[in-house]
Amino acid sequence: MTKLTQWLWALVLLGSAWAALTLGALELPPACQEILWPLPAYLLVSAGCYALGTVGYRVATFHDCEDAARELQSQIQEARADLTRRGMRF
């Protein structure tokens, strides 16, 4: 089962539970009914905040690969030298 199908199943299960509770399959106190209606919006905003925080954390703790950068710079110099030898000017 792929990650997409796992997320879709979870979404279907949560959505059907929310719909059943909201449409009155179970008797809930009015205070709980008031909380249930905007719950999908709250969950969506929470998921967006989590995603933004995760991306920010990953960007803040990103490690540079200095060895790979030096190797790439040397390959660029070799390519420039080869192209200059073949008649290309920079």
Short mmCIF file of N, CA, C and O in Angstrom, two decimals:
data_model
loop_
_atom_site.label_atom_id
_atom_site.label_comp_id
_atom_site.label_asym_id
_atom_site.label_seq_id
_atom_site.Cartn_x
_atom_site.Cartn_y
_atom_site.Cartn_z
N MET A 1 0.86 -1.18 0.00
CA MET A 1 0.00 0.00 0.00
C MET A 1 0.91 1.24 0.00
O MET A 1 1.81 1.37 0.80
N THR A 2 0.65 2.12 -0.93
CA THR A 2 1.46 3.33 -1.03
C THR A 2 1.06 4.34 0.04
O THR A 2 0.03 4.21 0.70
N LYS A 3 1.91 5.32 0.21
CA LYS A 3 1.64 6.36 1.21
C LYS A 3 0.38 7.14 0.84
O LYS A 3 -0.38 7.55 1.73
N LEU A 4 0.16 7.35 -0.43
CA LEU A 4 -1.04 8.07 -0.87
C LEU A 4 -2.31 7.32 -0.47
O LEU A 4 -3.26 7.94 0.05
N THR A 5 -2.33 6.02 -0.68
CA THR A 5 -3.53 5.27 -0.30
C THR A 5 -3.72 5.25 1.21
O THR A 5 -4.86 5.27 1.69
N GLN A 6 -2.63 5.22 1.97
CA GLN A 6 -2.75 5.30 3.43
C GLN A 6 -3.38 6.63 3.84
O GLN A 6 -4.28 6.66 4.69
N TRP A 7 -2.92 7.72 3.25
CA TRP A 7 -3.47 9.04 3.58
C TRP A 7 -4.93 9.14 3.15
O TRP A 7 -5.76 9.72 3.87
N LEU A 8 -5.25 8.59 1.98
CA LEU A 8 -6.64 8.64 1.52
C LEU A 8 -7.56 7.82 2.42
O LEU A 8 -8.68 8.25 2.71
N TRP A 9 -7.11 6.65 2.86
CA TRP A 9 -7.92 5.85 3.77
C TRP A 9 -8.14 6.58 5.09
O TRP A 9 -9.24 6.57 5.65
N ALA A 10 -7.08 7.18 5.62
CA ALA A 10 -7.21 7.94 6.86
C ALA A 10 -8.18 9.10 6.68
O ALA A 10 -9.02 9.37 7.56
N LEU A 11 -8.10 9.76 5.54
CA LEU A 11 -9.01 10.88 5.26
C LEU A 11 -10.45 10.41 5.15
O LEU A 11 -11.36 11.05 5.68
N VAL A 12 -10.67 9.28 4.51
CA VAL A 12 -12.03 8.73 4.38
C VAL A 12 -12.57 8.32 5.74
O VAL A 12 -13.72 8.62 6.08
N LEU A 13 -11.75 7.68 6.55
CA LEU A 13 -12.21 7.27 7.88
C LEU A 13 -12.53 8.46 8.77
O LEU A 13 -13.58 8.50 9.43
N LEU A 14 -11.63 9.44 8.79
CA LEU A 14 -11.89 10.63 9.60
C LEU A 14 -13.09 11.41 9.08
O LEU A 14 -13.91 11.92 9.86
N GLY A 15 -13.20 11.51 7.76
CA GLY A 15 -14.32 12.23 7.17
C GLY A 15 -15.65 11.56 7.44
O GLY A 15 -16.65 12.23 7.74
N SER A 16 -15.68 10.24 7.36
CA SER A 16 -16.94 9.55 7.63
C SER A 16 -17.30 9.62 9.11
O SER A 16 -18.48 9.76 9.46
N ALA A 17 -16.31 9.56 10.00
CA ALA A 17 -16.59 9.72 11.44
C ALA A 17 -17.11 11.12 11.72
O ALA A 17 -18.06 11.30 12.49
N TRP A 18 -16.49 12.11 11.10
CA TRP A 18 -16.94 13.50 11.30
C TRP A 18 -18.37 13.67 10.78
O TRP A 18 -19.21 14.29 11.43
N ALA A 19 -18.63 13.14 9.59
CA ALA A 19 -19.97 13.27 9.01
C ALA A 19 -21.01 12.56 9.87
O ALA A 19 -22.11 13.08 10.09
N ALA A 20 -20.67 11.37 10.38
CA ALA A 20 -21.62 10.64 11.21
C ALA A 20 -21.92 11.41 12.50
O ALA A 20 -23.08 11.49 12.93
N LEU A 21 -20.89 11.98 13.12
CA LEU A 21 -21.10 12.73 14.35
C LEU A 21 -21.84 14.04 14.09
O LEU A 21 -22.69 14.46 14.87
N THR A 22 -21.52 14.68 12.99
CA THR A 22 -22.14 15.97 12.69
C THR A 22 -23.60 15.82 12.29
O THR A 22 -24.43 16.64 12.65
N LEU A 23 -23.91 14.78 11.54
CA LEU A 23 -25.27 14.60 11.05
C LEU A 23 -26.19 13.91 12.05
O LEU A 23 -27.35 13.66 11.75
N GLY A 24 -25.69 13.62 13.23
CA GLY A 24 -26.55 13.14 14.30
C GLY A 24 -26.66 11.65 14.44
O GLY A 24 -27.68 11.16 14.94
N ALA A 25 -25.68 10.88 14.03
CA ALA A 25 -25.73 9.44 14.22
C ALA A 25 -25.66 9.11 15.72
O ALA A 25 -26.22 8.12 16.16
N LEU A 26 -24.96 9.94 16.45
CA LEU A 26 -24.88 9.81 17.91
C LEU A 26 -25.40 11.10 18.54
O LEU A 26 -25.18 12.19 18.00
N GLU A 27 -26.04 10.96 19.67
CA GLU A 27 -26.50 12.15 20.39
C GLU A 27 -25.32 12.76 21.14
O GLU A 27 -24.71 12.12 21.99
N LEU A 28 -25.01 13.99 20.80
CA LEU A 28 -23.92 14.71 21.46
C LEU A 28 -24.48 15.96 22.10
O LEU A 28 -25.46 16.54 21.61
N PRO A 29 -23.84 16.43 23.15
CA PRO A 29 -24.27 17.70 23.74
C PRO A 29 -24.07 18.85 22.75
O PRO A 29 -23.23 18.77 21.84
N PRO A 30 -24.84 19.92 22.90
CA PRO A 30 -24.71 21.05 21.96
C PRO A 30 -23.31 21.65 21.91
O PRO A 30 -22.86 22.12 20.86
N ALA A 31 -22.59 21.63 23.02
CA ALA A 31 -21.23 22.17 23.01
C ALA A 31 -20.33 21.37 22.07
O ALA A 31 -19.50 21.95 21.35
N CYS A 32 -20.49 20.07 22.07
CA CYS A 32 -19.69 19.23 21.16
C CYS A 32 -20.11 19.44 19.71
O CYS A 32 -19.26 19.42 18.80
N GLN A 33 -21.39 19.64 19.48
CA GLN A 33 -21.87 19.91 18.12
C GLN A 33 -21.26 21.19 17.57
O GLN A 33 -20.91 21.27 16.40
N GLU A 34 -21.13 22.21 18.43
CA GLU A 34 -20.54 23.47 17.98
C GLU A 34 -19.07 23.32 17.64
O GLU A 34 -18.55 24.03 16.77
N ILE A 35 -18.39 22.42 18.30
CA ILE A 35 -16.97 22.19 18.03
C ILE A 35 -16.79 21.37 16.76
O ILE A 35 -15.82 21.56 16.02
N LEU A 36 -17.73 20.47 16.48
CA LEU A 36 -17.57 19.57 15.34
C LEU A 36 -17.67 20.26 13.98
O LEU A 36 -16.99 19.86 13.04
N TRP A 37 -18.51 21.28 13.86
CA TRP A 37 -18.69 21.91 12.54
C TRP A 37 -17.41 22.51 11.98
O TRP A 37 -17.05 22.24 10.84
N PRO A 38 -16.65 23.32 12.73
CA PRO A 38 -15.42 23.89 12.14
C PRO A 38 -14.19 22.99 12.28
O PRO A 38 -13.09 23.39 11.91
N LEU A 39 -14.35 21.78 12.80
CA LEU A 39 -13.21 20.90 13.03
C LEU A 39 -12.37 20.63 11.77
O LEU A 39 -11.14 20.67 11.85
N PRO A 40 -12.95 20.37 10.59
CA PRO A 40 -12.11 20.17 9.40
C PRO A 40 -11.24 21.38 9.07
O PRO A 40 -10.09 21.24 8.67
N ALA A 41 -11.78 22.58 9.25
CA ALA A 41 -10.98 23.78 8.99
C ALA A 41 -9.83 23.88 9.98
O ALA A 41 -8.70 24.23 9.61
N TYR A 42 -10.10 23.58 11.25
CA TYR A 42 -9.03 23.61 12.25
C TYR A 42 -7.94 22.59 11.93
O TYR A 42 -6.75 22.88 12.05
N LEU A 43 -8.36 21.41 11.52
CA LEU A 43 -7.38 20.37 11.17
C LEU A 43 -6.57 20.76 9.94
O LEU A 43 -5.36 20.51 9.88
N LEU A 44 -7.20 21.39 8.97
CA LEU A 44 -6.49 21.83 7.78
C LEU A 44 -5.46 22.91 8.11
O LEU A 44 -4.32 22.87 7.65
N VAL A 45 -5.86 23.86 8.94
CA VAL A 45 -4.92 24.92 9.36
C VAL A 45 -3.79 24.32 10.18
O VAL A 45 -2.62 24.69 10.01
N SER A 46 -4.10 23.39 11.05
CA SER A 46 -3.06 22.73 11.85
C SER A 46 -2.08 21.97 10.97
O SER A 46 -0.86 22.02 11.19
N ALA A 47 -2.58 21.27 9.97
CA ALA A 47 -1.71 20.54 9.06
C ALA A 47 -0.82 21.51 8.27
O ALA A 47 0.36 21.23 8.05
N GLY A 48 -1.37 22.64 7.86
CA GLY A 48 -0.57 23.64 7.15
C GLY A 48 0.51 24.22 8.03
O GLY A 48 1.65 24.42 7.59
N CYS A 49 0.18 24.50 9.29
CA CYS A 49 1.19 25.01 10.23
C CYS A 49 2.29 23.99 10.48
O CYS A 49 3.47 24.33 10.54
N TYR A 50 1.90 22.73 10.61
CA TYR A 50 2.89 21.67 10.79
C TYR A 50 3.82 21.57 9.57
O TYR A 50 5.03 21.45 9.72
N ALA A 51 3.24 21.62 8.38
CA ALA A 51 4.04 21.53 7.16
C ALA A 51 5.00 22.71 7.05
O ALA A 51 6.17 22.54 6.71
N LEU A 52 4.49 23.91 7.35
CA LEU A 52 5.35 25.09 7.29
C LEU A 52 6.46 25.02 8.32
O LEU A 52 7.62 25.36 8.02
N GLY A 53 6.15 24.56 9.51
CA GLY A 53 7.17 24.41 10.54
C GLY A 53 8.21 23.38 10.17
O GLY A 53 9.40 23.57 10.42
N THR A 54 7.77 22.27 9.57
CA THR A 54 8.70 21.23 9.16
C THR A 54 9.64 21.72 8.07
O THR A 54 10.86 21.49 8.13
N VAL A 55 9.10 22.43 7.09
CA VAL A 55 9.95 22.97 6.02
C VAL A 55 10.93 23.99 6.60
O VAL A 55 12.12 23.99 6.26
N GLY A 56 10.45 24.87 7.48
CA GLY A 56 11.34 25.85 8.10
C GLY A 56 12.44 25.20 8.90
O GLY A 56 13.61 25.63 8.84
N TYR A 57 12.11 24.16 9.66
CA TYR A 57 13.12 23.46 10.44
C TYR A 57 14.15 22.79 9.54
O TYR A 57 15.35 22.85 9.81
N ARG A 58 13.67 22.14 8.48
CA ARG A 58 14.60 21.47 7.56
C ARG A 58 15.52 22.47 6.86
O ARG A 58 16.69 22.18 6.62
N VAL A 59 15.00 23.63 6.51
CA VAL A 59 15.83 24.65 5.87
C VAL A 59 16.85 25.19 6.87
O VAL A 59 18.02 25.41 6.55
N ALA A 60 16.43 25.39 8.11
CA ALA A 60 17.32 25.94 9.13
C ALA A 60 18.43 24.97 9.51
O ALA A 60 19.54 25.39 9.85
N THR A 61 18.18 23.67 9.43
CA THR A 61 19.19 22.68 9.83
C THR A 61 19.82 22.00 8.62
O THR A 61 20.43 20.94 8.78
N PHE A 62 19.72 22.61 7.46
CA PHE A 62 20.29 22.03 6.23
C PHE A 62 21.81 22.10 6.32
O PHE A 62 22.39 23.13 6.64
N HIS A 63 22.46 20.97 6.04
CA HIS A 63 23.93 20.92 6.09
C HIS A 63 24.49 20.98 4.67
O HIS A 63 24.03 20.26 3.79
N ASP A 64 25.49 21.83 4.50
CA ASP A 64 26.14 21.93 3.21
C ASP A 64 27.14 20.78 3.06
O ASP A 64 27.77 20.34 4.01
N CYS A 65 27.30 20.32 1.86
CA CYS A 65 28.27 19.26 1.56
C CYS A 65 29.48 19.94 0.93
O CYS A 65 29.54 20.14 -0.29
N GLU A 66 30.43 20.30 1.76
CA GLU A 66 31.59 21.06 1.27
C GLU A 66 32.46 20.22 0.34
O GLU A 66 33.01 20.74 -0.63
N ASP A 67 32.59 18.93 0.61
CA ASP A 67 33.38 18.07 -0.28
C ASP A 67 32.75 17.99 -1.66
O ASP A 67 33.45 18.07 -2.68
N ALA A 68 31.45 17.84 -1.69
CA ALA A 68 30.76 17.77 -2.98
C ALA A 68 30.85 19.10 -3.72
O ALA A 68 30.99 19.13 -4.96
N ALA A 69 30.82 20.22 -3.00
CA ALA A 69 30.93 21.53 -3.64
C ALA A 69 32.33 21.70 -4.24
O ALA A 69 32.46 22.22 -5.37
N ARG A 70 33.36 21.27 -3.52
CA ARG A 70 34.72 21.37 -4.07
C ARG A 70 34.87 20.48 -5.31
O ARG A 70 35.48 20.89 -6.31
N GLU A 71 34.31 19.28 -5.25
CA GLU A 71 34.38 18.38 -6.40
C GLU A 71 33.66 18.97 -7.60
O GLU A 71 34.16 18.92 -8.73
N LEU A 72 32.50 19.56 -7.38
CA LEU A 72 31.76 20.19 -8.47
C LEU A 72 32.54 21.37 -9.06
O LEU A 72 32.58 21.53 -10.28
N GLN A 73 33.14 22.19 -8.21
CA GLN A 73 33.95 23.31 -8.71
C GLN A 73 35.13 22.82 -9.55
O GLN A 73 35.44 23.41 -10.59
N SER A 74 35.77 21.74 -9.11
CA SER A 74 36.89 21.21 -9.91
C SER A 74 36.39 20.66 -11.25
O SER A 74 37.06 20.83 -12.27
N GLN A 75 35.23 20.04 -11.26
CA GLN A 75 34.67 19.55 -12.52
C GLN A 75 34.31 20.70 -13.45
O GLN A 75 34.49 20.61 -14.67
N ILE A 76 33.82 21.79 -12.88
CA ILE A 76 33.51 22.97 -13.70
C ILE A 76 34.79 23.54 -14.30
O ILE A 76 34.83 23.91 -15.48
N GLN A 77 35.84 23.61 -13.50
CA GLN A 77 37.12 24.12 -14.02
C GLN A 77 37.66 23.21 -15.13
O GLN A 77 38.17 23.70 -16.14
N GLU A 78 37.55 21.90 -14.94
CA GLU A 78 37.99 20.96 -15.99
C GLU A 78 37.18 21.15 -17.26
O GLU A 78 37.73 21.14 -18.37
N ALA A 79 35.87 21.32 -17.13
CA ALA A 79 35.02 21.50 -18.30
C ALA A 79 35.35 22.80 -19.01
O ALA A 79 35.39 22.85 -20.25
N ARG A 80 35.59 23.87 -18.24
CA ARG A 80 35.96 25.15 -18.87
C ARG A 80 37.28 25.03 -19.61
O ARG A 80 37.43 25.56 -20.72
N ALA A 81 38.25 24.37 -18.99
CA ALA A 81 39.55 24.20 -19.64
C ALA A 81 39.39 23.38 -20.92
O ALA A 81 39.99 23.72 -21.95
N ASP A 82 38.59 22.34 -20.88
CA ASP A 82 38.36 21.52 -22.06
C ASP A 82 37.67 22.32 -23.16
O ASP A 82 38.06 22.25 -24.33
N LEU A 83 36.66 23.10 -22.79
CA LEU A 83 35.96 23.90 -23.80
C LEU A 83 36.83 25.02 -24.34
O LEU A 83 36.75 25.36 -25.52
N THR A 84 37.69 25.60 -23.50
CA THR A 84 38.62 26.64 -23.97
C THR A 84 39.61 26.03 -24.95
O THR A 84 39.94 26.64 -25.97
N ARG A 85 40.07 24.83 -24.66
CA ARG A 85 40.99 24.14 -25.55
C ARG A 85 40.34 23.84 -26.89
O ARG A 85 40.97 23.83 -27.94
N ARG A 86 39.02 23.66 -26.90
CA ARG A 86 38.30 23.37 -28.13
C ARG A 86 37.86 24.63 -28.87
O ARG A 86 37.22 24.55 -29.91
N GLY A 87 38.16 25.80 -28.30
CA GLY A 87 37.89 27.03 -29.03
C GLY A 87 36.75 27.87 -28.51
O GLY A 87 36.44 28.92 -29.09
N MET A 88 36.13 27.47 -27.46
CA MET A 88 35.02 28.26 -26.89
C MET A 88 35.58 29.31 -25.95
O MET A 88 36.50 29.05 -25.18
N ARG A 89 35.04 30.53 -26.04
CA ARG A 89 35.50 31.60 -25.15
C ARG A 89 34.42 31.93 -24.13
O ARG A 89 33.23 31.90 -24.44
N PHE A 90 34.82 32.28 -22.92
CA PHE A 90 33.88 32.64 -21.86
C PHE A 90 33.93 34.11 -21.58
O PHE A 90 34.87 34.76 -21.52
#
